[in-house]
Short mmCIF file of C-alpha atoms in Angstrom, two decimals:
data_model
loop_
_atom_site.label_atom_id
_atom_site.label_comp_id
_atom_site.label_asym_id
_atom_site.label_seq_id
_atom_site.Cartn_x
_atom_site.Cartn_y
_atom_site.Cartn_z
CA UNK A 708 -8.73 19.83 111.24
CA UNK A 709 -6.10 19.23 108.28
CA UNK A 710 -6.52 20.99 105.64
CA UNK A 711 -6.37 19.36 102.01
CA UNK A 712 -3.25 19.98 99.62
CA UNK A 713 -3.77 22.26 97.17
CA UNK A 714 -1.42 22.98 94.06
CA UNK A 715 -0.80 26.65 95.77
CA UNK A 716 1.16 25.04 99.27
CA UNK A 717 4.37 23.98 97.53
CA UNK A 718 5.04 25.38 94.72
CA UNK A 719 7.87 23.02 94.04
CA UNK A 720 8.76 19.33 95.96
CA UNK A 721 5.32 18.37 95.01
CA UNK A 722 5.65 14.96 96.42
CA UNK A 723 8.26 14.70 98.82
CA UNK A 724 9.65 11.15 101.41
CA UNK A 725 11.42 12.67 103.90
CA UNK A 726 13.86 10.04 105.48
CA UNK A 727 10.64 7.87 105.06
CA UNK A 728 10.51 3.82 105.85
CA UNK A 729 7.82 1.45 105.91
CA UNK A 730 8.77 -1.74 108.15
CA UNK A 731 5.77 -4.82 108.41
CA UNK A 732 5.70 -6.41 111.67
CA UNK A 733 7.84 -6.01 114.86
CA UNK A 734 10.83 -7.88 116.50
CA UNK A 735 12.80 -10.34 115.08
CA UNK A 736 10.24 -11.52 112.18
CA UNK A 737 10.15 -7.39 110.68
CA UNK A 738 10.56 -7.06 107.54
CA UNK A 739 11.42 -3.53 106.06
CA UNK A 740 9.68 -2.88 102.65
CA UNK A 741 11.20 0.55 102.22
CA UNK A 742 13.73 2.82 102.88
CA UNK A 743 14.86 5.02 104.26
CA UNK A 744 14.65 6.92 101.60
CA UNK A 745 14.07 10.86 100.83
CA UNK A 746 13.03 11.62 97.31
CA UNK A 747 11.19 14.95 95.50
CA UNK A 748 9.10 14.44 92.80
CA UNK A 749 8.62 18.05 91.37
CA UNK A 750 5.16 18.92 89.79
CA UNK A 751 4.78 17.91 85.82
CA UNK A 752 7.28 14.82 86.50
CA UNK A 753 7.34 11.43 85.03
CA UNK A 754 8.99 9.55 87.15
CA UNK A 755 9.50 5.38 86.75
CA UNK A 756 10.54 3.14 89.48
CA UNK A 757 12.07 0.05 88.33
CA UNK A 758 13.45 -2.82 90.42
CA UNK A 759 12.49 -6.24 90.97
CA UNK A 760 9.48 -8.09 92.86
CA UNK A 761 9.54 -7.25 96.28
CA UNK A 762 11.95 -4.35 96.01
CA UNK A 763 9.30 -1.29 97.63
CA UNK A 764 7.79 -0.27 94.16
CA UNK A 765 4.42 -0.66 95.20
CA UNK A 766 5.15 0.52 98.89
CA UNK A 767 6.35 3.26 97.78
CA UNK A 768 3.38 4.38 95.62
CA UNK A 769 0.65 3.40 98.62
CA UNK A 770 2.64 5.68 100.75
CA UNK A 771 2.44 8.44 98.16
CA UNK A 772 -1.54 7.71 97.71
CA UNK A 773 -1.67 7.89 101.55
CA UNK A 774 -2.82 3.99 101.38
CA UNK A 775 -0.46 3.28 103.97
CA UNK A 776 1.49 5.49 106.21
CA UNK A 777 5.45 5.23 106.85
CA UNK A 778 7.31 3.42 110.26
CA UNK A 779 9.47 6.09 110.53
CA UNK A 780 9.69 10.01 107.75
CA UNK A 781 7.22 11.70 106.26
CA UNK A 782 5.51 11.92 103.29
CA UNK A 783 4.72 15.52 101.88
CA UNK A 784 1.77 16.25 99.58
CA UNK A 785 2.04 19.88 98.26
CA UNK A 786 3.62 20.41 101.73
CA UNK A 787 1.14 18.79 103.47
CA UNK A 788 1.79 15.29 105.92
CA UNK A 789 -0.01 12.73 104.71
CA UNK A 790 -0.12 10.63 108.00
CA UNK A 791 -1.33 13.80 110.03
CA UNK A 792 -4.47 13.95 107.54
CA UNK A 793 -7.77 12.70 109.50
CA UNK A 794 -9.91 10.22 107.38
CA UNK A 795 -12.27 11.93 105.84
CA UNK A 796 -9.74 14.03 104.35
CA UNK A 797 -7.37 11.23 103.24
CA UNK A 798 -10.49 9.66 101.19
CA UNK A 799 -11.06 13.72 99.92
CA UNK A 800 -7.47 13.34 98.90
CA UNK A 801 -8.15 10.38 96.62
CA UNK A 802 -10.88 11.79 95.18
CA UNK A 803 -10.22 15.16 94.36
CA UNK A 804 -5.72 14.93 93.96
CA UNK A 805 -4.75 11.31 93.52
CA UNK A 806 -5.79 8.87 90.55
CA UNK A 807 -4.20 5.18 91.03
CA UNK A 808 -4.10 3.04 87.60
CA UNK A 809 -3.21 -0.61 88.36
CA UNK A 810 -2.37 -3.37 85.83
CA UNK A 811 -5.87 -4.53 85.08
CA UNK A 812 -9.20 -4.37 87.01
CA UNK A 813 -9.46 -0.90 86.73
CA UNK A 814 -13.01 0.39 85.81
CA UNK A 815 -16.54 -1.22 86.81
CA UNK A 816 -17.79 -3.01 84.62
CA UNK A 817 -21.79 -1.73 84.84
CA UNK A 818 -20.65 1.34 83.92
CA UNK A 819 -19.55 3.03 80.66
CA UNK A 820 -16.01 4.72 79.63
CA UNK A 821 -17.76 8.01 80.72
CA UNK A 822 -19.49 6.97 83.65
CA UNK A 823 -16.26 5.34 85.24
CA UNK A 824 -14.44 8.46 84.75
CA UNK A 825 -16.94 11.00 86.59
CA UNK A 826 -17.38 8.42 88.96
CA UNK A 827 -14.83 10.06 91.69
CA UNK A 828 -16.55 13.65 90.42
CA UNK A 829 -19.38 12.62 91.07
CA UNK A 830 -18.63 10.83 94.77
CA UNK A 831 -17.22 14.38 95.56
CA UNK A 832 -20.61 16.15 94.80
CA UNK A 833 -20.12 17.70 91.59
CA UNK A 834 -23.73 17.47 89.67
CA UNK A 835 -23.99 15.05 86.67
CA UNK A 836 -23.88 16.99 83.89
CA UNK A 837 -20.70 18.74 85.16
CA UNK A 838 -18.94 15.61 86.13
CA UNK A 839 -19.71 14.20 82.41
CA UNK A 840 -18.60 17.29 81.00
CA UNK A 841 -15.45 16.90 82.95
CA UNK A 842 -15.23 13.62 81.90
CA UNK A 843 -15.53 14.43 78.24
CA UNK A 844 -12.62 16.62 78.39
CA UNK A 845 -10.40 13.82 80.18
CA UNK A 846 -11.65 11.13 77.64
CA UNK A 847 -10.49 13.89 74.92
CA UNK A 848 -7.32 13.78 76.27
CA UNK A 849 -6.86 10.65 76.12
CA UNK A 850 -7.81 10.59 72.49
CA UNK A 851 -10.92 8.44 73.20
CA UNK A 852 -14.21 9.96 73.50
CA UNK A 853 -15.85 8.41 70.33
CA UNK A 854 -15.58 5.46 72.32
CA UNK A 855 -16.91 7.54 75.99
CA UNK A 856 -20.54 5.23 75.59
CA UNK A 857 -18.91 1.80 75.42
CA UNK A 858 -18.98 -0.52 78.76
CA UNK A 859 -15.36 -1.55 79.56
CA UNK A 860 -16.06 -5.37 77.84
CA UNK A 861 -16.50 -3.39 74.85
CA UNK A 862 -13.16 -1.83 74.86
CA UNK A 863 -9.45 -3.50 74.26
CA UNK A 864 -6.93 -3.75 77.06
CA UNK A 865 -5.12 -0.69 76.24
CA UNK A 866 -8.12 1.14 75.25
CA UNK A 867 -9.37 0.36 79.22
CA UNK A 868 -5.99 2.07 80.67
CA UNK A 869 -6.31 4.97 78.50
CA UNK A 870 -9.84 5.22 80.51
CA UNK A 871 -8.04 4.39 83.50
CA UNK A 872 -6.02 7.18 82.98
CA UNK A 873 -8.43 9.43 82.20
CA UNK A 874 -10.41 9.10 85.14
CA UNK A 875 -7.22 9.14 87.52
CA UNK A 876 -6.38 12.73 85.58
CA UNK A 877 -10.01 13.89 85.36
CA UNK A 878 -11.17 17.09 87.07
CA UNK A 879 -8.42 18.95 89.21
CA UNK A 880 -7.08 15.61 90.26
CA UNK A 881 -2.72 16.43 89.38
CA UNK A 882 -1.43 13.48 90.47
CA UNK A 883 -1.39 10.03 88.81
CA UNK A 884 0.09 6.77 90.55
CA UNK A 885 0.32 3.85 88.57
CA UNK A 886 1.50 -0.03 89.36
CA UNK A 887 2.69 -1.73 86.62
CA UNK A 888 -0.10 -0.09 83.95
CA UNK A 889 1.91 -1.47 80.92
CA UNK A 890 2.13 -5.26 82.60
CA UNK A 891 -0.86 -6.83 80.71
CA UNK A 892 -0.33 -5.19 77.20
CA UNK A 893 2.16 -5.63 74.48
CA UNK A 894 4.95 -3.54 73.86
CA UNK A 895 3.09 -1.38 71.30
CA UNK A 896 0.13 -0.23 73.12
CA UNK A 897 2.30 -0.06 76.39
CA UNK A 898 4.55 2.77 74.99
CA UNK A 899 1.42 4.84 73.43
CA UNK A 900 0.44 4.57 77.67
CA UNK A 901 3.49 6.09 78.18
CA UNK A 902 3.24 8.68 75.48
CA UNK A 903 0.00 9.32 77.18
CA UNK A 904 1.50 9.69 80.11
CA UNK A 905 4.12 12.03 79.18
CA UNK A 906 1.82 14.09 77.26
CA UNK A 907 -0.10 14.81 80.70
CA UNK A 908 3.08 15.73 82.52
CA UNK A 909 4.23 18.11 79.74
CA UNK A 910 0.61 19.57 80.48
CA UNK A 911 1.75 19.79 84.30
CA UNK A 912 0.04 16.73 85.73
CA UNK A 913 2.58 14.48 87.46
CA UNK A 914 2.87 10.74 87.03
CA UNK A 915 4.63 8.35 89.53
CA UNK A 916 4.59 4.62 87.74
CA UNK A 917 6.15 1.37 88.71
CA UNK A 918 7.27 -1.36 85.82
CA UNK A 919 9.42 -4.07 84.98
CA UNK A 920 9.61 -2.76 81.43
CA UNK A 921 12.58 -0.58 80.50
CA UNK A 922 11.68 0.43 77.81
CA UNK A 923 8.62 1.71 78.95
CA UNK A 924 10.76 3.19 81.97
CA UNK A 925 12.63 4.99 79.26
CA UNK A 926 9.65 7.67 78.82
CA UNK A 927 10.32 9.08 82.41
CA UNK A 928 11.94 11.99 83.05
CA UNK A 929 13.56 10.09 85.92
CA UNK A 930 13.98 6.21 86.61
CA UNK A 931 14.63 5.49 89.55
CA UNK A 932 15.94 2.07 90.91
CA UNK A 933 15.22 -0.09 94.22
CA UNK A 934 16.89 -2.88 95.56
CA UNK A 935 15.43 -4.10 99.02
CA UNK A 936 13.56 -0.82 99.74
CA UNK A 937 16.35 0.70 99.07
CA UNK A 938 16.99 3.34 95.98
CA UNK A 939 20.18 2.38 94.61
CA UNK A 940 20.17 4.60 91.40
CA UNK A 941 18.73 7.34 89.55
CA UNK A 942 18.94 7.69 85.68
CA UNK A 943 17.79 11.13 83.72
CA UNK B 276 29.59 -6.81 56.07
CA UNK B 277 31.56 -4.87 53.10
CA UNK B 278 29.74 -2.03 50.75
CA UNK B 279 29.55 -4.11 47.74
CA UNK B 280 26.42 -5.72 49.08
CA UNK B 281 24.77 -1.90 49.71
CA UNK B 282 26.24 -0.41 46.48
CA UNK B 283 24.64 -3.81 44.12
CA UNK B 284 20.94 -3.38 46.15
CA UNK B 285 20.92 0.43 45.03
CA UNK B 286 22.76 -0.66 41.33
CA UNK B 287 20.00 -3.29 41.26
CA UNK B 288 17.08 -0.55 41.29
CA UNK B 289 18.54 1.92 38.17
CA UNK B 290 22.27 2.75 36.86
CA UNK B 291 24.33 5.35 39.13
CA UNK B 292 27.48 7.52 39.23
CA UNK B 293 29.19 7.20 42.58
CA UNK B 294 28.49 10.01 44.69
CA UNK B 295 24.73 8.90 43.79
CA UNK B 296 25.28 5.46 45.46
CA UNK B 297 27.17 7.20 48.42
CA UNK B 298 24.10 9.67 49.26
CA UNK B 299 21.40 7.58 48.39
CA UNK B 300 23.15 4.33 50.21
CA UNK B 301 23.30 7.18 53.51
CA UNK B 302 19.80 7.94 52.75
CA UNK B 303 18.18 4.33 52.78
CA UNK B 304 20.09 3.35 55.80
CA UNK B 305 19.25 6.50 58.35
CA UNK B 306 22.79 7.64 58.16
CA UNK B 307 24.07 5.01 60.28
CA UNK B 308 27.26 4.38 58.18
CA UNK B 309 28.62 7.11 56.70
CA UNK B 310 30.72 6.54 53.39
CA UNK B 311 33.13 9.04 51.35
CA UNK B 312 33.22 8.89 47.62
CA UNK B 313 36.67 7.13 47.08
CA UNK B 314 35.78 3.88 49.21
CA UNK B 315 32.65 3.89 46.89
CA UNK B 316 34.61 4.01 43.78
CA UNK B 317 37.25 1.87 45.07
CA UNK B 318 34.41 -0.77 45.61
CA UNK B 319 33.14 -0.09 42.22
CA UNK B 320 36.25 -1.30 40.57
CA UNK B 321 36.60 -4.49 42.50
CA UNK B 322 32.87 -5.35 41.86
CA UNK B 323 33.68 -4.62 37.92
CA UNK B 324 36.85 -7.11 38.08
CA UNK B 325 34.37 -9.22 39.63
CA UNK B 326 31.82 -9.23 36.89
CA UNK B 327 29.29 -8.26 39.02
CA UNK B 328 29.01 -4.10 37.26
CA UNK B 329 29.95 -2.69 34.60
CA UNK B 330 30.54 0.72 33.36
CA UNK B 331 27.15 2.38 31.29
CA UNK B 332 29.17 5.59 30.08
CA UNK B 333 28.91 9.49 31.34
CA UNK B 334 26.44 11.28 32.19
CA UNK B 335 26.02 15.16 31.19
CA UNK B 336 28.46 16.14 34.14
CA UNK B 337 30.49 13.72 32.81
CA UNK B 338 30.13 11.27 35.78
CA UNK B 339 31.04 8.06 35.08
CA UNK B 340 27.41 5.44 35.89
CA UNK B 341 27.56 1.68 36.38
CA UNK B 342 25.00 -0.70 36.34
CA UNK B 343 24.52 -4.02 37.90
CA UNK B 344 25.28 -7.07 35.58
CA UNK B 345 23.13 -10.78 35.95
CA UNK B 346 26.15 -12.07 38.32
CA UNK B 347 25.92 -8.72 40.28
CA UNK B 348 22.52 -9.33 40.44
CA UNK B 349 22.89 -13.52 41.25
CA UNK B 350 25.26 -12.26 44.02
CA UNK B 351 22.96 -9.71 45.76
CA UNK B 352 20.19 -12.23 45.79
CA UNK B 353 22.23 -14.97 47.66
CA UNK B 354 23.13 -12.21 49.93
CA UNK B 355 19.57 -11.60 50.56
CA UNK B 356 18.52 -15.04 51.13
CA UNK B 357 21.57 -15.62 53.76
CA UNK B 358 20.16 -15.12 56.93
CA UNK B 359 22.97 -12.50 59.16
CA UNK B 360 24.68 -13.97 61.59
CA UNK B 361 23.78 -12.68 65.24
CA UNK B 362 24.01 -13.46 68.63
CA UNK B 363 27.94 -13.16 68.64
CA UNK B 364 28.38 -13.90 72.28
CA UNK B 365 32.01 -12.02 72.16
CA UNK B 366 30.66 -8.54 73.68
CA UNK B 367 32.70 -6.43 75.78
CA UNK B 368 29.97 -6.09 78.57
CA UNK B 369 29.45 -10.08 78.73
CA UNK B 370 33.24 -10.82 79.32
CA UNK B 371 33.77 -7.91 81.72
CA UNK B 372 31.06 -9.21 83.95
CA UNK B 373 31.83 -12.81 83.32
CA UNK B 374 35.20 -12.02 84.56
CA UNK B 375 34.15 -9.89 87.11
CA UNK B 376 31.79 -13.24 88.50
CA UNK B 377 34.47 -15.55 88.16
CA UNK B 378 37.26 -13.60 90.44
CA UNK B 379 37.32 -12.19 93.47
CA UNK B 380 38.66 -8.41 93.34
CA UNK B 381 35.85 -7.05 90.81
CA UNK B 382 32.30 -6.32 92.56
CA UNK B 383 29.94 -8.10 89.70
CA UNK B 384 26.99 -5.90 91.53
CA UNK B 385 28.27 -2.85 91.32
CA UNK B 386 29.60 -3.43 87.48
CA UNK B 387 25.91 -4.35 86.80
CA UNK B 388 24.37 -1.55 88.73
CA UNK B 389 26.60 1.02 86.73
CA UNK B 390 26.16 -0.58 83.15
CA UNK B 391 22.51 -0.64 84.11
CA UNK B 392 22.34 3.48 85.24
CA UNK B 393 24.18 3.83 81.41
CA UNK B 394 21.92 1.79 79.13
CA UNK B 395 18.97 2.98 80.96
CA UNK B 396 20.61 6.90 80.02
CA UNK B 397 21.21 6.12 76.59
CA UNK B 398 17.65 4.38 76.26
CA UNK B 399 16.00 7.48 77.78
CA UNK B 400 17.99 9.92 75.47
CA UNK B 401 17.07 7.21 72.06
CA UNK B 402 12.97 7.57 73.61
CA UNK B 403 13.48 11.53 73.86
CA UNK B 404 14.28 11.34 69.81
CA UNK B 405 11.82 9.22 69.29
CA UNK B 406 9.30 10.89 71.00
CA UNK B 407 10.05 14.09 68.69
CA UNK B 408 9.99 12.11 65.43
CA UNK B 409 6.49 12.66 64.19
CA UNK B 410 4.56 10.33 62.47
CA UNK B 411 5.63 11.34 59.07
CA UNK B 412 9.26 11.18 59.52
CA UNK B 413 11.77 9.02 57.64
CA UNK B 414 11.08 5.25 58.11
CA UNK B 415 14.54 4.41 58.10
CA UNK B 416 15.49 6.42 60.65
CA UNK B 417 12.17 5.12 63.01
CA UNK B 418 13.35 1.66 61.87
CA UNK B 419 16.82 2.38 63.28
CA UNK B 420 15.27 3.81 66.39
CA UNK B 421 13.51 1.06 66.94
CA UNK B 422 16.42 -1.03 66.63
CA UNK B 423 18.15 1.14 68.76
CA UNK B 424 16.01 0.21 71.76
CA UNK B 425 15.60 -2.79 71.41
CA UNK B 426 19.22 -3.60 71.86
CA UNK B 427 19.63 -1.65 74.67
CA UNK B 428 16.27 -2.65 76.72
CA UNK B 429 17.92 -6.34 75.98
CA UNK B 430 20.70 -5.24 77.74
CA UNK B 431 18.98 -4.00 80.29
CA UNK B 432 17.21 -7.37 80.67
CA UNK B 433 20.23 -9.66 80.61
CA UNK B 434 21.73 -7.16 83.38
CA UNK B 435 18.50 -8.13 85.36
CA UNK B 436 18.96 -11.53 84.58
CA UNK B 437 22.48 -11.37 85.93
CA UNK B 438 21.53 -10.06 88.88
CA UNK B 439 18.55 -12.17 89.39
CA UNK B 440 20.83 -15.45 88.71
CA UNK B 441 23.85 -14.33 91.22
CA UNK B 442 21.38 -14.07 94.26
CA UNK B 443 20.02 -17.13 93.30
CA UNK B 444 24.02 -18.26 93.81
CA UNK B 445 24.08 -16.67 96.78
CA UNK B 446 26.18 -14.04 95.37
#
């Protein structure tokens, strides 16, 4: 049986595409979504991907949430191969490593702030009262736990992705994926999400997020760009 | 724009000696156009030719202060109330990739890519100062910032744009 990353594999190259592509289809109808491309994201990175519709963003980050699983490469998890993980420890690995914030429809709506963010806690079998603990200390973080009771109708649009990223941060969980989390809010409340965002990395989480927004972008340690699946630039 | 504009909007608030109006015209503008003394004195005696100050006497140091006069003051106002002109379209970046589109020996793509790699550098290294300037810094200097970005993530757009519009062209 695989075993599940842990932080103490690979100490460095947290997230590593090795000569990884991801091609839909076969013959002459394929269409190749990504790559090649080989890429390290080192722990405690912000990185941004920028590029335009249909030019692997979001590929690229359902590859690193072991969503999908490359044509050709590898994809490296604190060392580990994604594709070579069974199922049951793929789903572990979304639970317990991986948080995914998307544009919008992110949290349930029967449940509150709190509730949403020990929900993957408490799918992994931690007990209640230590998954809302744990979720008290993420919602801190995130400078929003006076707010931890509300239900998500309750809350503004940028209040929800701070929740969103609680939850994908809460517990040991170190590694954040995000599709366009800015896309539905102005440019105000978008760049506190990034300052959020960096703020985690400084404390040694790591953040991979796809936007259209530069100047959102511009709170990455890296940017990189894609063109056709392929990365055409990298600015730091 | 000239100084006499900056020096008459300080003038209009109290009476100053010149190396007054050069640090305090530095201060209220974030530093983003440095003066020296003699251009400010220089500009002092063509605005008093002018009418538009006049000289108030010394002060202890023996500093000669000026203060604004009513067509000083008439002047500043219309300059207030004239809206700047922007959106120059004469820009180095526009005419090197408008050339670049319209022969045949430059590569418009790879101009774009490279001018987009450098304004997304210089936006990254504006957000770095921006994320160390706390909440109670100066507010001309976070206006500035702000400014600052702004330009360049419009860059950044229109670079998009050209790209976007020259594969629509089959470019």
């Amino acid at each position: 049986m695989n075993h599940l990353p842990t932080p103490a594999d690979h100490a460095d190259g947290f997230l590593r595409f090795d000569a990884v592509s991801r091609v839909y289809g076969s013959g002459p109808t394929s269409v190749r979504a990504l790559g090649p491309i080989t890429l390290d994201i080192h722990a405690g990175e912000l990185v941004a991907i920028m590029g335009p519709s249909g030019s692997g963003k979001t590929t690229l980050l359902s590859l690193a949430g072991a969503l999908d699983k490359p044509t050709q490469g590898r994809v490296l998890l604190h060392g580990s191969e994604l594709s070579a993980l069974s199922p049951d420890d793929c789903s572990r690995l979304r639970r317990q490593t991986v948080g995914f914030v998307f544009q919008d429809l992110n949290l349930l709506p029967g449940l509150t702030a709190l509730e949403n963010v020990a929900l993957p806690l408490e799918l992994d079998g931690v007990a209640q009262i230590e998954a809302h603990d744990q979720a008290r200390e993420a919602l801190q973080g995130v400078q929003l736990l006076e707010l931890a009771d509300r239900f998500p109708e309750n809350l503004s649009g940028g209040e929800q992705q701070r929740v969103a990223i609680a939850r994908a941060f809460v517990g040991q969980r170190s590694l954040l994926l995000a599709d366009e989390p800015t896309g539905a809010l102005d440019s105000v409340t978008g760049e506190i999400i990034m300052q959020l965002l960096r703020d985690h990395c400084g404390r040694g989480k790591t953040a991979v997020v796809a936007t259209h927004n530069s100047a959102h972008a511009a709170w990455a340690d890296r940017v990189l760009f894609l063109r056709d699946g392929e990365l055409i630039n990298e600015s730091n | 724009m000239s100084i006499r504009h900056g020096i008459l909007a300080i003038l209009a608030e109290q009476p100053a000696h010149g190396y007054w109006l050069k640090s305090h015209f530095e201060e209220y503008t974030a530093g983003m156009w440095p003066l020296n003394v003699g251009q400010v004195y220089s500009t002092l005696a063509r605005l008093e030719r002018d009418g538009m100050v006049e000289p108030v006497g010394e002060d202890d140091a023996g500093r000669q202060a000026w203060r604004i006069t009513p067509a000083g003051r008439a002047a500043l106002r219309a300059w207030y109330d004239t809206p700047v002109a922007t959106g120059e379209a004469r820009d180095e970046l526009a005419i090197k990739v408008l050339l670049a589109i319209a022969g045949k020996r430059a590569d418009a793509g790879r101009i774009i890519d490279n001018q987009r790699l450098a304004t997304m550098q210089k936006l990254q290294q504006f957000t770095r100062v921006k994320k160390d300037t706390g909440a109670d810094s100066d507010l001309a200097w976070v206006l500035l910032l702000d400014l600052l970005t702004a330009r360049l993530e419009a860059e950044i757009n229109w670079l998009d744009r050209c790209e976007q519009r020259l594969k629509g062209a089959g470019r």
